[in-house]
Amino acid sequence: MTSRVKVGSGLGLVGLSVAGCTVPSAAPPSVAPVAVPYTSVGLERVIGQNAAGLVRLFGDPDADVREGTARKLQFTSKICVLDAYLYPKDGEPRVSYLDAREPDGSAIDRASCVSALTRRDGGK
């Protein structure tokens, strides 16, 4: 007695096993940047300071930009960049707003940046 093998029956199994190995071509979901909350906690040493107070705290600014009666002092370190905006209040410009970022432009908590800058060389 001779056994016969169907030639076409093995091809269906190969096709099914290959079909299970395909990977969908859907694009991975994009990740939105995390928003850093805007609070004044930890900024008590900076908000309301005049330029001399900032220099005592952080050392000499890396940039000093004046526009009309407004002034921006910028302080940088390896960890972050802090922009302190001073506007006239009771005659003398004082810090009323701060902006902070990592050197690459990524968001960073402002209080963390203030802490890092007070420990940089040149700051007191």
mmCIF file of N, CA, C and O in Angstrom, residues 47-119:
data_model
loop_
_atom_site.group_PDB
_atom_site.id
_atom_site.type_symbol
_atom_site.label_atom_id
_atom_site.label_comp_id
_atom_site.label_asym_id
_atom_site.label_seq_id
_atom_site.Cartn_x
_atom_site.Cartn_y
_atom_site.Cartn_z
ATOM 1 N N ILE A 47 10.972 86.779 44.261
ATOM 2 C CA ILE A 47 9.879 87.698 43.922
ATOM 3 C C ILE A 47 9.955 88.920 44.852
ATOM 4 O O ILE A 47 10.059 88.788 46.061
ATOM 5 N N GLY A 48 9.920 90.107 44.258
ATOM 6 C CA GLY A 48 9.991 91.349 45.027
ATOM 7 C C GLY A 48 11.400 91.878 45.226
ATOM 8 O O GLY A 48 11.576 93.002 45.708
ATOM 9 N N GLN A 49 12.433 91.123 44.840
ATOM 10 C CA GLN A 49 13.819 91.581 44.982
ATOM 11 C C GLN A 49 14.134 92.644 43.938
ATOM 12 O O GLN A 49 13.588 92.643 42.839
ATOM 13 N N ASN A 50 15.078 93.503 44.270
ATOM 14 C CA ASN A 50 15.602 94.443 43.280
ATOM 15 C C ASN A 50 16.832 93.796 42.631
ATOM 16 O O ASN A 50 17.224 92.682 42.994
ATOM 17 N N ALA A 51 17.442 94.476 41.679
ATOM 18 C CA ALA A 51 18.592 93.913 40.957
ATOM 19 C C ALA A 51 19.755 93.596 41.891
ATOM 20 O O ALA A 51 20.397 92.553 41.759
ATOM 21 N N ALA A 52 20.025 94.480 42.858
ATOM 22 C CA ALA A 52 21.133 94.243 43.794
ATOM 23 C C ALA A 52 20.889 92.981 44.624
ATOM 24 O O ALA A 52 21.813 92.213 44.884
ATOM 25 N N GLY A 53 19.641 92.744 45.009
ATOM 26 C CA GLY A 53 19.309 91.537 45.764
ATOM 27 C C GLY A 53 19.529 90.277 44.945
ATOM 28 O O GLY A 53 19.999 89.261 45.455
ATOM 29 N N LEU A 54 19.206 90.333 43.649
ATOM 30 C CA LEU A 54 19.435 89.180 42.775
ATOM 31 C C LEU A 54 20.924 88.900 42.615
ATOM 32 O O LEU A 54 21.351 87.748 42.615
ATOM 33 N N VAL A 55 21.722 89.955 42.485
ATOM 34 C CA VAL A 55 23.174 89.785 42.344
ATOM 35 C C VAL A 55 23.753 89.177 43.625
ATOM 36 O O VAL A 55 24.621 88.310 43.567
ATOM 37 N N ARG A 56 23.258 89.593 44.788
ATOM 38 C CA ARG A 56 23.724 88.986 46.046
ATOM 39 C C ARG A 56 23.364 87.502 46.111
ATOM 40 O O ARG A 56 24.126 86.689 46.611
ATOM 41 N N LEU A 57 22.210 87.150 45.581
ATOM 42 C CA LEU A 57 21.733 85.770 45.643
ATOM 43 C C LEU A 57 22.387 84.866 44.606
ATOM 44 O O LEU A 57 22.806 83.750 44.920
ATOM 45 N N PHE A 58 22.504 85.343 43.369
ATOM 46 C CA PHE A 58 22.965 84.503 42.261
ATOM 47 C C PHE A 58 24.337 84.866 41.700
ATOM 48 O O PHE A 58 24.885 84.121 40.900
ATOM 49 N N GLY A 59 24.887 86.007 42.040
ATOM 50 C CA GLY A 59 26.108 86.482 41.404
ATOM 51 C C GLY A 59 25.748 87.374 40.234
ATOM 52 O O GLY A 59 24.587 87.725 40.027
ATOM 53 N N ASP A 60 26.737 87.753 39.442
ATOM 54 C CA ASP A 60 26.507 88.639 38.299
ATOM 55 C C ASP A 60 25.616 87.953 37.262
ATOM 56 O O ASP A 60 25.785 86.764 36.975
ATOM 57 N N PRO A 61 24.687 88.704 36.670
ATOM 58 C CA PRO A 61 23.817 88.106 35.650
ATOM 59 C C PRO A 61 24.592 87.803 34.376
ATOM 60 O O PRO A 61 25.600 88.435 34.072
ATOM 61 N N ASP A 62 24.102 86.827 33.632
ATOM 62 C CA ASP A 62 24.701 86.469 32.346
ATOM 63 C C ASP A 62 24.166 87.359 31.230
ATOM 64 O O ASP A 62 24.782 87.456 30.171
ATOM 65 N N ALA A 63 23.027 87.998 31.467
ATOM 66 C CA ALA A 63 22.465 88.962 30.514
ATOM 67 C C ALA A 63 21.680 90.001 31.299
ATOM 68 O O ALA A 63 21.072 89.692 32.326
ATOM 69 N N ASP A 64 21.729 91.232 30.826
ATOM 70 C CA ASP A 64 21.001 92.339 31.445
ATOM 71 C C ASP A 64 20.374 93.135 30.308
ATOM 72 O O ASP A 64 21.066 93.828 29.558
ATOM 73 N N VAL A 65 19.063 92.987 30.148
ATOM 74 C CA VAL A 65 18.348 93.601 29.031
ATOM 75 C C VAL A 65 17.377 94.630 29.584
ATOM 76 O O VAL A 65 16.608 94.336 30.498
ATOM 77 N N ARG A 66 17.421 95.842 29.020
ATOM 78 C CA ARG A 66 16.516 96.909 29.457
ATOM 79 C C ARG A 66 15.651 97.339 28.285
ATOM 80 O O ARG A 66 16.129 97.485 27.166
ATOM 81 N N GLU A 67 14.383 97.535 28.604
ATOM 82 C CA GLU A 67 13.442 98.019 27.601
ATOM 83 C C GLU A 67 12.485 98.978 28.295
ATOM 84 O O GLU A 67 11.630 98.556 29.073
ATOM 85 N N GLY A 68 12.660 100.251 28.036
ATOM 86 C CA GLY A 68 11.866 101.259 28.733
ATOM 87 C C GLY A 68 12.179 101.210 30.223
ATOM 88 O O GLY A 68 13.340 101.256 30.625
ATOM 89 N N THR A 69 11.156 101.072 31.031
ATOM 90 C CA THR A 69 11.363 100.994 32.482
ATOM 91 C C THR A 69 11.490 99.550 32.964
ATOM 92 O O THR A 69 11.751 99.305 34.144
ATOM 93 N N ALA A 70 11.311 98.587 32.059
ATOM 94 C CA ALA A 70 11.419 97.177 32.420
ATOM 95 C C ALA A 70 12.861 96.697 32.269
ATOM 96 O O ALA A 70 13.653 97.260 31.505
ATOM 97 N N ARG A 71 13.186 95.638 33.008
ATOM 98 C CA ARG A 71 14.538 95.077 32.961
ATOM 99 C C ARG A 71 14.446 93.563 33.121
ATOM 100 O O ARG A 71 13.642 93.057 33.901
ATOM 101 N N LYS A 72 15.258 92.836 32.343
ATOM 102 C CA LYS A 72 15.342 91.386 32.480
ATOM 103 C C LYS A 72 16.776 91.024 32.834
ATOM 104 O O LYS A 72 17.709 91.381 32.113
ATOM 105 N N LEU A 73 16.935 90.311 33.929
ATOM 106 C CA LEU A 73 18.235 89.757 34.304
ATOM 107 C C LEU A 73 18.170 88.261 34.086
ATOM 108 O O LEU A 73 17.230 87.602 34.539
ATOM 109 N N GLN A 74 19.182 87.738 33.405
ATOM 110 C CA GLN A 74 19.219 86.311 33.112
ATOM 111 C C GLN A 74 20.402 85.675 33.828
ATOM 112 O O GLN A 74 21.524 86.174 33.746
ATOM 113 N N PHE A 75 20.129 84.559 34.500
ATOM 114 C CA PHE A 75 21.150 83.807 35.225
ATOM 115 C C PHE A 75 21.139 82.388 34.686
ATOM 116 O O PHE A 75 20.083 81.785 34.514
ATOM 117 N N THR A 76 22.343 81.855 34.393
ATOM 118 C CA THR A 76 22.424 80.514 33.811
ATOM 119 C C THR A 76 23.360 79.624 34.614
ATOM 120 O O THR A 76 24.276 80.097 35.288
ATOM 121 N N SER A 77 23.096 78.336 34.520
ATOM 122 C CA SER A 77 23.970 77.312 35.092
ATOM 123 C C SER A 77 23.895 76.104 34.171
ATOM 124 O O SER A 77 23.194 76.132 33.160
ATOM 125 N N LYS A 78 24.579 75.036 34.520
ATOM 126 C CA LYS A 78 24.501 73.812 33.724
ATOM 127 C C LYS A 78 23.120 73.180 33.818
ATOM 128 O O LYS A 78 22.718 72.422 32.951
ATOM 129 N N ILE A 79 22.376 73.521 34.865
ATOM 130 C CA ILE A 79 21.069 72.907 35.101
ATOM 131 C C ILE A 79 19.929 73.700 34.476
ATOM 132 O O ILE A 79 18.988 73.125 33.937
ATOM 133 N N CYS A 80 20.003 75.034 34.544
ATOM 134 C CA CYS A 80 18.854 75.813 34.072
ATOM 135 C C CYS A 80 19.225 77.249 33.723
ATOM 136 O O CYS A 80 20.321 77.711 34.003
ATOM 137 N N VAL A 81 18.242 77.927 33.132
ATOM 138 C CA VAL A 81 18.314 79.351 32.798
ATOM 139 C C VAL A 81 17.128 80.013 33.484
ATOM 140 O O VAL A 81 15.995 79.554 33.351
ATOM 141 N N LEU A 82 17.398 81.093 34.220
ATOM 142 C CA LEU A 82 16.343 81.816 34.915
ATOM 143 C C LEU A 82 16.287 83.241 34.392
ATOM 144 O O LEU A 82 17.300 83.939 34.368
ATOM 145 N N ASP A 83 15.106 83.666 33.944
ATOM 146 C CA ASP A 83 14.878 85.044 33.521
ATOM 147 C C ASP A 83 14.050 85.723 34.608
ATOM 148 O O ASP A 83 12.944 85.270 34.914
ATOM 149 N N ALA A 84 14.597 86.772 35.188
ATOM 150 C CA ALA A 84 13.894 87.548 36.209
ATOM 151 C C ALA A 84 13.488 88.867 35.580
ATOM 152 O O ALA A 84 14.335 89.617 35.092
ATOM 153 N N TYR A 85 12.191 89.161 35.592
ATOM 154 C CA TYR A 85 11.661 90.382 34.999
ATOM 155 C C TYR A 85 11.357 91.380 36.103
ATOM 156 O O TYR A 85 10.579 91.099 37.012
ATOM 157 N N LEU A 86 12.002 92.539 36.009
ATOM 158 C CA LEU A 86 11.846 93.585 37.013
ATOM 159 C C LEU A 86 11.060 94.745 36.411
ATOM 160 O O LEU A 86 11.368 95.222 35.316
ATOM 161 N N TYR A 87 10.039 95.172 37.142
ATOM 162 C CA TYR A 87 9.219 96.307 36.730
ATOM 163 C C TYR A 87 9.170 97.297 37.889
ATOM 164 O O TYR A 87 9.213 96.900 39.052
ATOM 165 N N PRO A 88 9.072 98.598 37.580
ATOM 166 C CA PRO A 88 9.048 99.607 38.651
ATOM 167 C C PRO A 88 7.868 99.381 39.609
ATOM 168 O O PRO A 88 6.743 99.162 39.180
ATOM 169 N N LYS A 89 8.194 99.384 40.876
ATOM 170 C CA LYS A 89 7.169 99.291 41.917
ATOM 171 C C LYS A 89 7.657 100.144 43.077
ATOM 172 O O LYS A 89 8.724 99.887 43.625
ATOM 173 N N ASP A 90 6.908 101.155 43.409
ATOM 174 C CA ASP A 90 7.322 102.102 44.446
ATOM 175 C C ASP A 90 8.652 102.754 44.095
ATOM 176 O O ASP A 90 9.525 102.934 44.944
ATOM 177 N N GLY A 91 8.856 103.045 42.812
ATOM 178 C CA GLY A 91 10.041 103.770 42.373
ATOM 179 C C GLY A 91 11.185 102.897 41.888
ATOM 180 O O GLY A 91 11.855 103.228 40.931
ATOM 181 N N GLU A 92 11.440 101.752 42.488
ATOM 182 C CA GLU A 92 12.577 100.918 42.109
ATOM 183 C C GLU A 92 12.081 99.633 41.429
ATOM 184 O O GLU A 92 11.151 98.999 41.920
ATOM 185 N N PRO A 93 12.714 99.252 40.294
ATOM 186 C CA PRO A 93 12.300 98.008 39.642
ATOM 187 C C PRO A 93 12.527 96.796 40.547
ATOM 188 O O PRO A 93 13.573 96.654 41.172
ATOM 189 N N ARG A 94 11.509 95.945 40.625
ATOM 190 C CA ARG A 94 11.563 94.732 41.448
ATOM 191 C C ARG A 94 11.036 93.552 40.638
ATOM 192 O O ARG A 94 10.239 93.725 39.717
ATOM 193 N N VAL A 95 11.470 92.357 41.008
ATOM 194 C CA VAL A 95 11.051 91.145 40.302
ATOM 195 C C VAL A 95 9.555 90.929 40.517
ATOM 196 O O VAL A 95 9.091 90.832 41.648
ATOM 197 N N SER A 96 8.834 90.857 39.408
ATOM 198 C CA SER A 96 7.411 90.549 39.492
ATOM 199 C C SER A 96 7.063 89.265 38.739
ATOM 200 O O SER A 96 5.977 88.728 38.896
ATOM 201 N N TYR A 97 8.010 88.766 37.929
ATOM 202 C CA TYR A 97 7.760 87.539 37.160
ATOM 203 C C TYR A 97 9.076 86.822 36.909
ATOM 204 O O TYR A 97 10.108 87.457 36.696
ATOM 205 N N LEU A 98 9.022 85.488 36.947
ATOM 206 C CA LEU A 98 10.193 84.647 36.665
ATOM 207 C C LEU A 98 9.835 83.613 35.617
ATOM 208 O O LEU A 98 8.713 83.107 35.598
ATOM 209 N N ASP A 99 10.800 83.284 34.790
ATOM 210 C CA ASP A 99 10.639 82.214 33.812
ATOM 211 C C ASP A 99 11.875 81.327 33.919
ATOM 212 O O ASP A 99 12.993 81.841 34.050
ATOM 213 N N ALA A 100 11.689 80.017 33.869
ATOM 214 C CA ALA A 100 12.828 79.099 33.974
ATOM 215 C C ALA A 100 12.713 78.012 32.911
ATOM 216 O O ALA A 100 11.615 77.634 32.500
ATOM 217 N N ARG A 101 13.871 77.529 32.481
ATOM 218 C CA ARG A 101 13.930 76.444 31.501
ATOM 219 C C ARG A 101 15.274 75.754 31.626
ATOM 220 O O ARG A 101 16.218 76.314 32.179
ATOM 221 N N GLU A 102 15.359 74.548 31.104
ATOM 222 C CA GLU A 102 16.640 73.852 31.027
ATOM 223 C C GLU A 102 17.434 74.483 29.887
ATOM 224 O O GLU A 102 16.860 75.141 29.019
ATOM 225 N N PRO A 103 18.754 74.291 29.856
ATOM 226 C CA PRO A 103 19.552 74.890 28.774
ATOM 227 C C PRO A 103 19.084 74.504 27.362
ATOM 228 O O PRO A 103 19.250 75.270 26.429
ATOM 229 N N ASP A 104 18.450 73.318 27.217
ATOM 230 C CA ASP A 104 17.960 72.912 25.899
ATOM 231 C C ASP A 104 16.564 73.449 25.598
ATOM 232 O O ASP A 104 15.991 73.160 24.560
ATOM 233 N N GLY A 105 16.001 74.236 26.528
ATOM 234 C CA GLY A 105 14.685 74.825 26.319
ATOM 235 C C GLY A 105 13.546 74.049 26.954
ATOM 236 O O GLY A 105 12.414 74.521 26.965
ATOM 237 N N SER A 106 13.810 72.871 27.493
ATOM 238 C CA SER A 106 12.772 72.079 28.149
ATOM 239 C C SER A 106 12.294 72.769 29.420
ATOM 240 O O SER A 106 13.029 73.524 30.042
ATOM 241 N N ALA A 107 11.083 72.459 29.807
ATOM 242 C CA ALA A 107 10.502 73.060 31.012
ATOM 243 C C ALA A 107 11.187 72.538 32.276
ATOM 244 O O ALA A 107 11.633 71.391 32.327
ATOM 245 N N ILE A 108 11.282 73.404 33.269
ATOM 246 C CA ILE A 108 11.803 73.035 34.578
ATOM 247 C C ILE A 108 11.066 73.875 35.615
ATOM 248 O O ILE A 108 10.648 75.001 35.326
ATOM 249 N N ASP A 109 10.883 73.331 36.778
ATOM 250 C CA ASP A 109 10.239 74.042 37.869
ATOM 251 C C ASP A 109 11.073 75.255 38.253
ATOM 252 O O ASP A 109 12.285 75.162 38.420
ATOM 253 N N ARG A 110 10.437 76.403 38.418
ATOM 254 C CA ARG A 110 11.158 77.649 38.713
ATOM 255 C C ARG A 110 11.867 77.592 40.063
ATOM 256 O O ARG A 110 12.992 78.057 40.188
ATOM 257 N N ALA A 111 11.226 77.016 41.065
ATOM 258 C CA ALA A 111 11.853 76.936 42.394
ATOM 259 C C ALA A 111 13.089 76.034 42.362
ATOM 260 O O ALA A 111 14.094 76.330 43.014
ATOM 261 N N SER A 112 13.043 74.972 41.579
ATOM 262 C CA SER A 112 14.217 74.097 41.435
ATOM 263 C C SER A 112 15.361 74.848 40.775
ATOM 264 O O SER A 112 16.520 74.690 41.145
ATOM 265 N N CYS A 113 15.038 75.669 39.802
ATOM 266 C CA CYS A 113 16.063 76.459 39.122
ATOM 267 C C CYS A 113 16.672 77.480 40.078
ATOM 268 O O CYS A 113 17.892 77.658 40.106
ATOM 269 N N VAL A 114 15.831 78.135 40.878
ATOM 270 C CA VAL A 114 16.345 79.100 41.862
ATOM 271 C C VAL A 114 17.300 78.402 42.817
ATOM 272 O O VAL A 114 18.394 78.901 43.106
ATOM 273 N N SER A 115 16.929 77.216 43.292
ATOM 274 C CA SER A 115 17.804 76.464 44.195
ATOM 275 C C SER A 115 19.119 76.102 43.533
ATOM 276 O O SER A 115 20.186 76.209 44.137
ATOM 277 N N ALA A 116 19.049 75.668 42.275
ATOM 278 C CA ALA A 116 20.279 75.298 41.556
ATOM 279 C C ALA A 116 21.176 76.499 41.358
ATOM 280 O O ALA A 116 22.408 76.397 41.498
ATOM 281 N N LEU A 117 20.602 77.640 41.045
ATOM 282 C CA LEU A 117 21.408 78.829 40.810
ATOM 283 C C LEU A 117 22.057 79.380 42.083
ATOM 284 O O LEU A 117 23.121 79.958 42.019
ATOM 285 N N THR A 118 21.411 79.204 43.207
ATOM 286 C CA THR A 118 22.026 79.684 44.455
ATOM 287 C C THR A 118 23.231 78.843 44.827
ATOM 288 O O THR A 118 24.069 79.288 45.616
ATOM 289 N N ARG A 119 23.368 77.667 44.228
ATOM 290 C CA ARG A 119 24.526 76.807 44.511
ATOM 291 C C ARG A 119 25.592 76.865 43.419
ATOM 292 O O ARG A 119 26.618 76.220 43.529
#
